[in-house]
PDB file of C-alpha atoms in Angstrom:
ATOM      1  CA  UNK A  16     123.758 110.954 119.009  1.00 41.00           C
ATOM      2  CA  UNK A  17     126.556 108.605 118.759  1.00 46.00           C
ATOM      3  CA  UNK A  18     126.700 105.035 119.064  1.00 51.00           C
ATOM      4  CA  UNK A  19     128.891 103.427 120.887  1.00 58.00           C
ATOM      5  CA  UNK A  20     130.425  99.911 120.368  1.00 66.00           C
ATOM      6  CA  UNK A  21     127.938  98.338 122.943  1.00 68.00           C
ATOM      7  CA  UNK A  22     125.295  99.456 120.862  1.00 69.00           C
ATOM      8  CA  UNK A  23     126.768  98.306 117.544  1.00 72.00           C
ATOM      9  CA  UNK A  24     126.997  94.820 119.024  1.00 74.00           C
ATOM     10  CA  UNK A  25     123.297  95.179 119.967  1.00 73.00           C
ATOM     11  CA  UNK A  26     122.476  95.570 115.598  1.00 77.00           C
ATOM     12  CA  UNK A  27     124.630  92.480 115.528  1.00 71.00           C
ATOM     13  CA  UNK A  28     122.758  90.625 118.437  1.00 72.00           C
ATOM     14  CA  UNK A  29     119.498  91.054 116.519  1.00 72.00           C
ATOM     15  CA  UNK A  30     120.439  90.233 113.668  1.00 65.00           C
ATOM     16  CA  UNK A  31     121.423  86.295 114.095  1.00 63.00           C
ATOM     17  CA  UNK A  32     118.822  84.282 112.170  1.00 62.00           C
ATOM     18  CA  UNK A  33     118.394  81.053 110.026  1.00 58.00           C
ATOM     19  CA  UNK A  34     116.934  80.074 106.668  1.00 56.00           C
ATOM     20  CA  UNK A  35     113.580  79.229 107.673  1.00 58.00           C
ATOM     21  CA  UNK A  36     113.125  78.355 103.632  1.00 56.00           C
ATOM     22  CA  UNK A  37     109.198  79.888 103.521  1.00 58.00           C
ATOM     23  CA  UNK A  38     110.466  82.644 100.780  1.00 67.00           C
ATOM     24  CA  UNK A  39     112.016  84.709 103.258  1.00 84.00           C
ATOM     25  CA  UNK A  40     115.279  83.946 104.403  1.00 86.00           C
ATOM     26  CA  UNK A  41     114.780  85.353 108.272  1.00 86.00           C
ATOM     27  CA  UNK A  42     111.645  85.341 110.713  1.00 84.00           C
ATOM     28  CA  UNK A  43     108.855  87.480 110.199  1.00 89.00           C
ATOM     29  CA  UNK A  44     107.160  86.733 113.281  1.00 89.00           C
ATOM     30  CA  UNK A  45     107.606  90.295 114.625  1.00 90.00           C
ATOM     31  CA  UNK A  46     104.874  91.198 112.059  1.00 93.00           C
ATOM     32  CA  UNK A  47     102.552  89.192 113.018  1.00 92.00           C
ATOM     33  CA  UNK A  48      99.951  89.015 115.762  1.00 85.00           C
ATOM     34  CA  UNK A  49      97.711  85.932 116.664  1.00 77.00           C
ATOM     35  CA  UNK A  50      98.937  84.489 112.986  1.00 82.00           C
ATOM     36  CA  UNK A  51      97.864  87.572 110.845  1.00 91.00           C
ATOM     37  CA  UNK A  52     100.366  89.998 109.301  1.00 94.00           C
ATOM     38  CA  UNK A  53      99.992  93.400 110.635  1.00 95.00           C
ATOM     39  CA  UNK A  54      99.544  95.555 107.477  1.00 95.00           C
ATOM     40  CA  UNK A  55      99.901  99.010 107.168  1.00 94.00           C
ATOM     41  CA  UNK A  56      96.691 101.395 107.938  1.00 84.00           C
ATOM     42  CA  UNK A  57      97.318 103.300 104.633  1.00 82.00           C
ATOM     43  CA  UNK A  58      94.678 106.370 103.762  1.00 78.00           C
ATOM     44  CA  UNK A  59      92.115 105.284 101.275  1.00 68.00           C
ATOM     45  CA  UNK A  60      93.185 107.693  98.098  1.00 59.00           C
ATOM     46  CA  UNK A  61      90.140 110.044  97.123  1.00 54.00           C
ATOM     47  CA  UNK A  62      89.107 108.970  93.370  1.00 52.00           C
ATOM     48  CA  UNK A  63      86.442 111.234  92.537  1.00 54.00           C
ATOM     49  CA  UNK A  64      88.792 114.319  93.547  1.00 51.00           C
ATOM     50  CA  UNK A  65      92.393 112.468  93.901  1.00 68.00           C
ATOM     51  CA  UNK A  66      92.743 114.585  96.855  1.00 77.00           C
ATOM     52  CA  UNK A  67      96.200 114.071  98.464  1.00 81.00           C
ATOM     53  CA  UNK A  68      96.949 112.846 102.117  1.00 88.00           C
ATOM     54  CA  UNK A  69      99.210 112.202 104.898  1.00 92.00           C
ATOM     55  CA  UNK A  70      99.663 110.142 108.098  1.00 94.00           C
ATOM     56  CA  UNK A  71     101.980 110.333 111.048  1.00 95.00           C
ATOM     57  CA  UNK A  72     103.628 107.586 111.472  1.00 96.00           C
ATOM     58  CA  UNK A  73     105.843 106.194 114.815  1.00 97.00           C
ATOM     59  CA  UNK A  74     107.214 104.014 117.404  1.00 97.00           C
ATOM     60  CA  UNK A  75     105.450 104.983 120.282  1.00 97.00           C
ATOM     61  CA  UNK A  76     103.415 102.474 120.731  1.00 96.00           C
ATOM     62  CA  UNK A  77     105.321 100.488 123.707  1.00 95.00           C
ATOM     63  CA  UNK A  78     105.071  96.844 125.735  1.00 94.00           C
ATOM     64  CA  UNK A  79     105.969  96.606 129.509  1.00 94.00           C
ATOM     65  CA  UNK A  80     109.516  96.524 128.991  1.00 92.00           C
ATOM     66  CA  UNK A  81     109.548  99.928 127.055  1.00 92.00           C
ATOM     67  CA  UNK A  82     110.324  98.139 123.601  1.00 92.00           C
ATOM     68  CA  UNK A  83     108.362  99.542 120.671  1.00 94.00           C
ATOM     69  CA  UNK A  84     105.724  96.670 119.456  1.00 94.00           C
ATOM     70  CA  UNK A  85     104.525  96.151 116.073  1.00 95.00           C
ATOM     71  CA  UNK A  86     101.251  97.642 115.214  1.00 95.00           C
ATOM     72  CA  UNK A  87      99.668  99.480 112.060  1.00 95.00           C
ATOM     73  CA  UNK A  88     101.401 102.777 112.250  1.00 96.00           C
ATOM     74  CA  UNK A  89     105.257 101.320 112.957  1.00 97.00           C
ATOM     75  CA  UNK A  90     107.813 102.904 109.702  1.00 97.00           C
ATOM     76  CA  UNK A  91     108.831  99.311 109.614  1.00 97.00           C
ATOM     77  CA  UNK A  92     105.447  98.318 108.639  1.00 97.00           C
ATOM     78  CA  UNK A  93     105.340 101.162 106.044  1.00 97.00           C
ATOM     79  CA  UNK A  94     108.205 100.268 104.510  1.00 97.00           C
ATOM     80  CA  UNK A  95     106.980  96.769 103.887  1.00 97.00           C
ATOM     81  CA  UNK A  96     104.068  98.697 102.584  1.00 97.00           C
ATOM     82  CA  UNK A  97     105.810 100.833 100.347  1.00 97.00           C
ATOM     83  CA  UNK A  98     107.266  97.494  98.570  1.00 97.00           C
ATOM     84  CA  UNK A  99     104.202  95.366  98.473  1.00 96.00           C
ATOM     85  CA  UNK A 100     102.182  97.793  97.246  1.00 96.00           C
ATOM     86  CA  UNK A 101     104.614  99.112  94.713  1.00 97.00           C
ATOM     87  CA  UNK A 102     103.557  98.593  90.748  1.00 97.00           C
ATOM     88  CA  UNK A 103     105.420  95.075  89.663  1.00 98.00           C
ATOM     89  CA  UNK A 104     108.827  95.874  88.188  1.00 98.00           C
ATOM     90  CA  UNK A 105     108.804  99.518  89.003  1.00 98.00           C
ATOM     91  CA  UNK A 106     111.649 101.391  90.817  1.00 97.00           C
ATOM     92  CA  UNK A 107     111.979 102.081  94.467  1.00 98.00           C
ATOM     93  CA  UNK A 108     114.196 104.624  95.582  1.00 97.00           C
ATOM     94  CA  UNK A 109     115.545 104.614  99.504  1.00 95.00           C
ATOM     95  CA  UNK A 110     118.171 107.144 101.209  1.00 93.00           C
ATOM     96  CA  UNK A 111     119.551 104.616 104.449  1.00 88.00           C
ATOM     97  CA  UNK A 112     122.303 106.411 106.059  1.00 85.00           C
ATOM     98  CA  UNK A 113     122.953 102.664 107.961  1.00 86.00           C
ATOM     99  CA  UNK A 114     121.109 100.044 106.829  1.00 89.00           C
ATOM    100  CA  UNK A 115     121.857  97.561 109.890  1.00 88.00           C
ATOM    101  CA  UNK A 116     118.498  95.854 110.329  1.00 91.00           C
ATOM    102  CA  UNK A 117     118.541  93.046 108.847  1.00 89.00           C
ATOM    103  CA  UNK A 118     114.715  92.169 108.757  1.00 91.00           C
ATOM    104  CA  UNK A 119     114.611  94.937 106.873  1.00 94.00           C
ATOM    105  CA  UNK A 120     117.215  93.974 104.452  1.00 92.00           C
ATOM    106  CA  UNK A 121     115.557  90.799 104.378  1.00 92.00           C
ATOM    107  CA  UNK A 122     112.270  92.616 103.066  1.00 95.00           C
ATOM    108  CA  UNK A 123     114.135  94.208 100.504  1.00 95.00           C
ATOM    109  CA  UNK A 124     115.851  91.435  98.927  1.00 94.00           C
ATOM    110  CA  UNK A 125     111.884  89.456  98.489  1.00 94.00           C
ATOM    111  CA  UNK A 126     110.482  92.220  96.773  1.00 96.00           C
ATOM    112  CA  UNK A 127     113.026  92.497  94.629  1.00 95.00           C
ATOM    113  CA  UNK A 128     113.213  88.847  93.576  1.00 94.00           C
ATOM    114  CA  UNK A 129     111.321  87.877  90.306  1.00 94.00           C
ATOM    115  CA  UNK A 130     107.769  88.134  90.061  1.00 95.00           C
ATOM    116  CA  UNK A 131     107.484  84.073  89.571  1.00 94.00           C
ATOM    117  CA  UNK A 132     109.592  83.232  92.623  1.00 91.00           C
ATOM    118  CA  UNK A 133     107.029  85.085  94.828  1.00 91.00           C
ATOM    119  CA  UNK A 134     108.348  89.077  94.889  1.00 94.00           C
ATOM    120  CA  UNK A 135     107.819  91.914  92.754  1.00 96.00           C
ATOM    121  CA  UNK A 136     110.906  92.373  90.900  1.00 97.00           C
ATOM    122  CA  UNK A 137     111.498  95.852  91.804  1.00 97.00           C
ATOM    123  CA  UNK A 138     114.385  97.992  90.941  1.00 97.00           C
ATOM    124  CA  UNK A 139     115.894  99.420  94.499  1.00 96.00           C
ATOM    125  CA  UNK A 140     117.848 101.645  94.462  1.00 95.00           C
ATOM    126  CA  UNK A 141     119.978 102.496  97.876  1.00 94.00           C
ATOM    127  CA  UNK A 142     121.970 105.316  98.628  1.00 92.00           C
ATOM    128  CA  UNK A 143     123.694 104.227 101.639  1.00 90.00           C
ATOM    129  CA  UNK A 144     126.024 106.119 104.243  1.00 84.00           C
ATOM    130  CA  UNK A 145     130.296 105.345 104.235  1.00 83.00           C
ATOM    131  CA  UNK A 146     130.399 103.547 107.430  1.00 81.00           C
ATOM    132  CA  UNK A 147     132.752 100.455 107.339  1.00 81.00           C
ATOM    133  CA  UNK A 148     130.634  98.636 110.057  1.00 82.00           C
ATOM    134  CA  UNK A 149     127.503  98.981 107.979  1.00 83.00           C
ATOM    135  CA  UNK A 150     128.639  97.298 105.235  1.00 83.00           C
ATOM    136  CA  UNK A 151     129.844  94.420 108.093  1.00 82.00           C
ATOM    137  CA  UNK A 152     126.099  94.063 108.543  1.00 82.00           C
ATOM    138  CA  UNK A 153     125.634  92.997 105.151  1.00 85.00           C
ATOM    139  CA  UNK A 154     128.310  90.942 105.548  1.00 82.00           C
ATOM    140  CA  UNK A 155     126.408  89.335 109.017  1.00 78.00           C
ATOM    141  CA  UNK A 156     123.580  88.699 106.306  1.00 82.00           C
ATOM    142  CA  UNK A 157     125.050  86.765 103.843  1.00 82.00           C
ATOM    143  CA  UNK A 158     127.568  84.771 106.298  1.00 75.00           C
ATOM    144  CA  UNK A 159     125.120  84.429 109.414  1.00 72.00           C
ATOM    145  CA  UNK A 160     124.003  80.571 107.414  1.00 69.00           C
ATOM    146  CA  UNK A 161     125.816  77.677 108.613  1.00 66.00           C
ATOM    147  CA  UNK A 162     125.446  75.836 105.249  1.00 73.00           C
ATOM    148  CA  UNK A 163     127.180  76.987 102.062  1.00 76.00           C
ATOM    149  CA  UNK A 164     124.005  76.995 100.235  1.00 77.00           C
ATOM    150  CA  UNK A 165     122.589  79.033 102.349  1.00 78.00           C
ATOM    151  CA  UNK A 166     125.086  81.881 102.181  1.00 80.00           C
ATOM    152  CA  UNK A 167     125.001  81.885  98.260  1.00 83.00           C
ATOM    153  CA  UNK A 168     121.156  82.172  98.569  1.00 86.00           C
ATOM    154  CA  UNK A 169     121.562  85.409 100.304  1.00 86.00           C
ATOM    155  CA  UNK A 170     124.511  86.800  98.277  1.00 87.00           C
ATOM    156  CA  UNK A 171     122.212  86.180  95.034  1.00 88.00           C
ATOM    157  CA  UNK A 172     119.387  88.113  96.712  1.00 90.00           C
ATOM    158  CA  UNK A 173     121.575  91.153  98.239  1.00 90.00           C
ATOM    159  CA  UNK A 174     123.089  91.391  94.679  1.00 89.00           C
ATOM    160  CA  UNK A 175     119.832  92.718  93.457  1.00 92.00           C
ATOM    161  CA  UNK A 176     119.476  95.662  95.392  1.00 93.00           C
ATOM    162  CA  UNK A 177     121.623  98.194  93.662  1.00 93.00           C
ATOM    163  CA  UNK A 178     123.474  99.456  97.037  1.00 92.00           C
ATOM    164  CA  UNK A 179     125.506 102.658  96.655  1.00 91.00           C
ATOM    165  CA  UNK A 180     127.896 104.695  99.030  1.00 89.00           C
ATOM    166  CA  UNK A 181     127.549 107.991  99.067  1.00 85.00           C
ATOM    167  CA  UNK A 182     130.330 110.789 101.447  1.00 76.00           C
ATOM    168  CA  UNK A 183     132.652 110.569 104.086  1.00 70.00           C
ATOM    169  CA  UNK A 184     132.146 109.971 107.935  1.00 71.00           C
ATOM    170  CA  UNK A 185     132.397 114.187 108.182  1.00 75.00           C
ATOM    171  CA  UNK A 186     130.048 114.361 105.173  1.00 74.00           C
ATOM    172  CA  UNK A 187     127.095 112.132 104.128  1.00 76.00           C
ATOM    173  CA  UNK A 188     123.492 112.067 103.624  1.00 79.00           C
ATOM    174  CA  UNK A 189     121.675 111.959 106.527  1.00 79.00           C
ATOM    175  CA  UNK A 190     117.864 111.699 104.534  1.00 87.00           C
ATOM    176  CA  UNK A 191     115.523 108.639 105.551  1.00 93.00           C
ATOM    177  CA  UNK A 192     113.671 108.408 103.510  1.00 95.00           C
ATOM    178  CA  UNK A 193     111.628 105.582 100.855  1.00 97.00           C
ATOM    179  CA  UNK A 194     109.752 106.344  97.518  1.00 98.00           C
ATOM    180  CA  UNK A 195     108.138 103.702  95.683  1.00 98.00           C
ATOM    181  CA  UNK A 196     104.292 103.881  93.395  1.00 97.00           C
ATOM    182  CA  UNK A 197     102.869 102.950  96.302  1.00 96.00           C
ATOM    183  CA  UNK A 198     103.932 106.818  98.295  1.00 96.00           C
ATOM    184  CA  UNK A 199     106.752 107.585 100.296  1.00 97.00           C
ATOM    185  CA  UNK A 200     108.353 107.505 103.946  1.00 97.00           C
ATOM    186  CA  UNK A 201     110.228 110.267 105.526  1.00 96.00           C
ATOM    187  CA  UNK A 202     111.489 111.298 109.195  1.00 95.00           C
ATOM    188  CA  UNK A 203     113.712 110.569 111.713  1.00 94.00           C
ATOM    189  CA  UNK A 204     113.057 106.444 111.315  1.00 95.00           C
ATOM    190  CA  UNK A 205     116.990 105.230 110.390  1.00 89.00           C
ATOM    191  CA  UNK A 206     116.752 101.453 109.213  1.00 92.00           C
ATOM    192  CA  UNK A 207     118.326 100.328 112.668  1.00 91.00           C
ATOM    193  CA  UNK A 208     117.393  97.733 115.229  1.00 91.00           C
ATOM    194  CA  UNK A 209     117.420 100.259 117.640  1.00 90.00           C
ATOM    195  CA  UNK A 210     114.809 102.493 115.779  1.00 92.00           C
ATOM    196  CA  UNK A 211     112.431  99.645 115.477  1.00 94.00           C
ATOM    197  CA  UNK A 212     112.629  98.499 119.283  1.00 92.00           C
ATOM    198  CA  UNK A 213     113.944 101.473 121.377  1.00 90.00           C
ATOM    199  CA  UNK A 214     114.399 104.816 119.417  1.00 91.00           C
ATOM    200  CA  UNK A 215     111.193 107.174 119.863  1.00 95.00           C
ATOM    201  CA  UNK A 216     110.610 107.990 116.106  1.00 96.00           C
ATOM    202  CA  UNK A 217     108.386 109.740 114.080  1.00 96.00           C
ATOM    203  CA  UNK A 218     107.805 110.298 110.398  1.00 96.00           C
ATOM    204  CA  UNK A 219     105.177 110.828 107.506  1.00 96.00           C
ATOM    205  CA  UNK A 220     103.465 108.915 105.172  1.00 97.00           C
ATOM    206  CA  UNK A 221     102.792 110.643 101.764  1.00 95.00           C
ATOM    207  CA  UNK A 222     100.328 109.346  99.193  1.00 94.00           C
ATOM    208  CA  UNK A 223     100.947 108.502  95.452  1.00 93.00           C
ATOM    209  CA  UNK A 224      99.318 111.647  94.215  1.00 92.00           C
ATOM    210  CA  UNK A 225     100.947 113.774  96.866  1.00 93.00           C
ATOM    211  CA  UNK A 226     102.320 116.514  95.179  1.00 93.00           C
ATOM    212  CA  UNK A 227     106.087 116.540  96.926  1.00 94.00           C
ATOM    213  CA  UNK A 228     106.230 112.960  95.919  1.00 95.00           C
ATOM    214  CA  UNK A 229     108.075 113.680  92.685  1.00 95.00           C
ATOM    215  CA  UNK A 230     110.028 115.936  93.875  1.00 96.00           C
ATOM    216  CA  UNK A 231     111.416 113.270  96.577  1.00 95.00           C
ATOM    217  CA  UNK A 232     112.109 110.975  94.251  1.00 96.00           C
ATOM    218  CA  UNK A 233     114.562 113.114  92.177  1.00 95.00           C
ATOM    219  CA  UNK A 234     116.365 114.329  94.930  1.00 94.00           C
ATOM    220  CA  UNK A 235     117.649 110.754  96.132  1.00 94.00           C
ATOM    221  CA  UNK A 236     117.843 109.823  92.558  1.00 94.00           C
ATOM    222  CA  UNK A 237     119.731 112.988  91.981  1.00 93.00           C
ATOM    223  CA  UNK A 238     122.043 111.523  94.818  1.00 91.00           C
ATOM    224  CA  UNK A 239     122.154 107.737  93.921  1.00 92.00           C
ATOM    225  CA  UNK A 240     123.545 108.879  90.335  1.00 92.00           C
ATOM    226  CA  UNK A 241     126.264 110.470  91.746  1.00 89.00           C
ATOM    227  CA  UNK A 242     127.362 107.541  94.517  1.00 87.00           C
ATOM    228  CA  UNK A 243     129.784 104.633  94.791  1.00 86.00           C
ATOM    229  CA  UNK A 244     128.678 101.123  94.169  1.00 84.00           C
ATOM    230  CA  UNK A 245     128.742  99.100  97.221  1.00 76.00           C
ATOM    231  CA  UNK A 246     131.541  96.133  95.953  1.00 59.00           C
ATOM    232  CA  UNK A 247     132.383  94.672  99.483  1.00 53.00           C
ATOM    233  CA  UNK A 248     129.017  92.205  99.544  1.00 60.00           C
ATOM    234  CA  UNK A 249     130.751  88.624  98.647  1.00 52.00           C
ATOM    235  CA  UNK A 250     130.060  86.094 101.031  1.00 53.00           C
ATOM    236  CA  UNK A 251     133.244  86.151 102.259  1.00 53.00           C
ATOM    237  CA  UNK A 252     135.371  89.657 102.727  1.00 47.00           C
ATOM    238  CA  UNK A 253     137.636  91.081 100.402  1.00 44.00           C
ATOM    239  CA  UNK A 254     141.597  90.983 100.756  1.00 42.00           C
ATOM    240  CA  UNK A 255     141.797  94.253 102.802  1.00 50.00           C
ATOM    241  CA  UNK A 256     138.444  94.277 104.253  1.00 45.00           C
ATOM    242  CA  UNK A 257     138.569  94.764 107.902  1.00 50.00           C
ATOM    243  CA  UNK A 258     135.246  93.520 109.515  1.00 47.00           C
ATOM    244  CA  UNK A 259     133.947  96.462 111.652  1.00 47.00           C
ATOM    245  CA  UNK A 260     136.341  99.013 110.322  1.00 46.00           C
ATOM    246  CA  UNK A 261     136.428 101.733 112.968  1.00 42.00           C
ATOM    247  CA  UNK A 262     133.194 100.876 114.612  1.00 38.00           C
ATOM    248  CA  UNK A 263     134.399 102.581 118.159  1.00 37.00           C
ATOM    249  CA  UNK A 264     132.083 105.640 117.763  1.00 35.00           C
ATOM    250  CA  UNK A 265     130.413 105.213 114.490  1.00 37.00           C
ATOM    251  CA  UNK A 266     127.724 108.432 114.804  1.00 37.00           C
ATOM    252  CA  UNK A 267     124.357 107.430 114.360  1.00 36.00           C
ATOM    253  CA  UNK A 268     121.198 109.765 114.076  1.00 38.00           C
TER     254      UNK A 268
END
């Protein structure tokens, strides 16, 4: 599929929020539902036998309007899973092609601040894709506060994911895919706004003693060795940087 600049402007639409100062720095309200968090429905893990499992996971699940809703099977909600439930200072591994939800950014950067400012202090590790307008979206996160204070907030917090670039608009990883202690995540779910509210997608939910879990995890560690750190996160561009880049028919799948 390709996405065209209308649709790039509706990642950027979405993702215009304030400090709300509660630990987060955007909304979570799409999580929750008559005031409770809606948590992941993950399979209870066999002791007695440690039997391995799996569980379909999508965005089918639709309101009047067609828009995907929030509910215990949504990759979104896995994701935040796959941090929360994730050993304290361990390492999280995630292969986002474009990285231009912001919420989910947003999840990112908690769990990986310090266990006693509230998160987890994991290690993530991102292999990202080479789009220029991507990396505008991470831009959008750090600049989208009015007050200074604000901004350098979210540049501390980006700055502890350890974002790399990996190929060329004609060559890049196109895995989705997240592997923390907790399990994994992978299938056709691509870290977008559109994914979570309009995309149909589907993917699978592997257990912590699945036996391809290991296997997983090399393979975007394998890749995240071998990638470009992302330098272009400063709160305010680079000399050079060109906001957008050539965000006329980025391709998105």
């Amino acid at each position: 599929a390709v996405f065209l600049q209308d649709e790039i402007e509706l990642e950027q639409r979405y993702g215009k929020e304030v400090v709300n100062g509660d630990g987060y720095f955007l909304s979570r309200s799409w999580v929750f539902a008559q005031s409770n968090e809606i948590r992941f429905a993950a399979p209870q893990e066999d002791a007695d036998n440690e039997s391995p499992s799996s569980t379909i996971v999508h965005t089918f699940a639709r309101n009047q309007d067609g828009e995907s809703i929030c509910h215990d099977k949504h990759p979104f909600v896995v994701c935040v899973h796959l941090l929360r439930a994730a050993s304290d200072s361990s390492i999280v591994y995630t292969s986002v092609p474009y990285l231009s939800d912001l919420h989910f950014v947003d999840e990112l950067c908690h769990y990986a601040k310090p266990i006693k400012d509230g998160g987890k202090n994991l290690q993530i590790r991102i292999v990202l894709g080479p789009e220029a307008w991507v990396k505008d979206r991470l831009h959008n996160y750090v600049n989208t506060p009015i007050q200074e204070a604000g901004r350098q907030q979210r540049e501390s917090a980006l700055r502890r994911l350890d974002i790399r670039e990996w190929g060329t608009s004609r060559r890049f990883s196109r895995s989705k895919a997240m592997v923390s202690t907790a399990g994994a995540m992978v299938g056709s779910y691509n870290y977008t706004y559109a994914a979570r509210y309009y995309h149909y997608e589907e993917g699978v939910f592997l257990s912590s003693n699945h036996p391809e879990l290991d296997a997983l995890r090399n393979r975007i560690e394998e890749l995240w060795r071998v990638s470009r750190p992302v330098v272009t996160l400063a709160r305010r561009p680079p000399p050079g940087y060109v906001a957008g880049g050539d965000a006329k028919r980025a391709k998105i799948e």
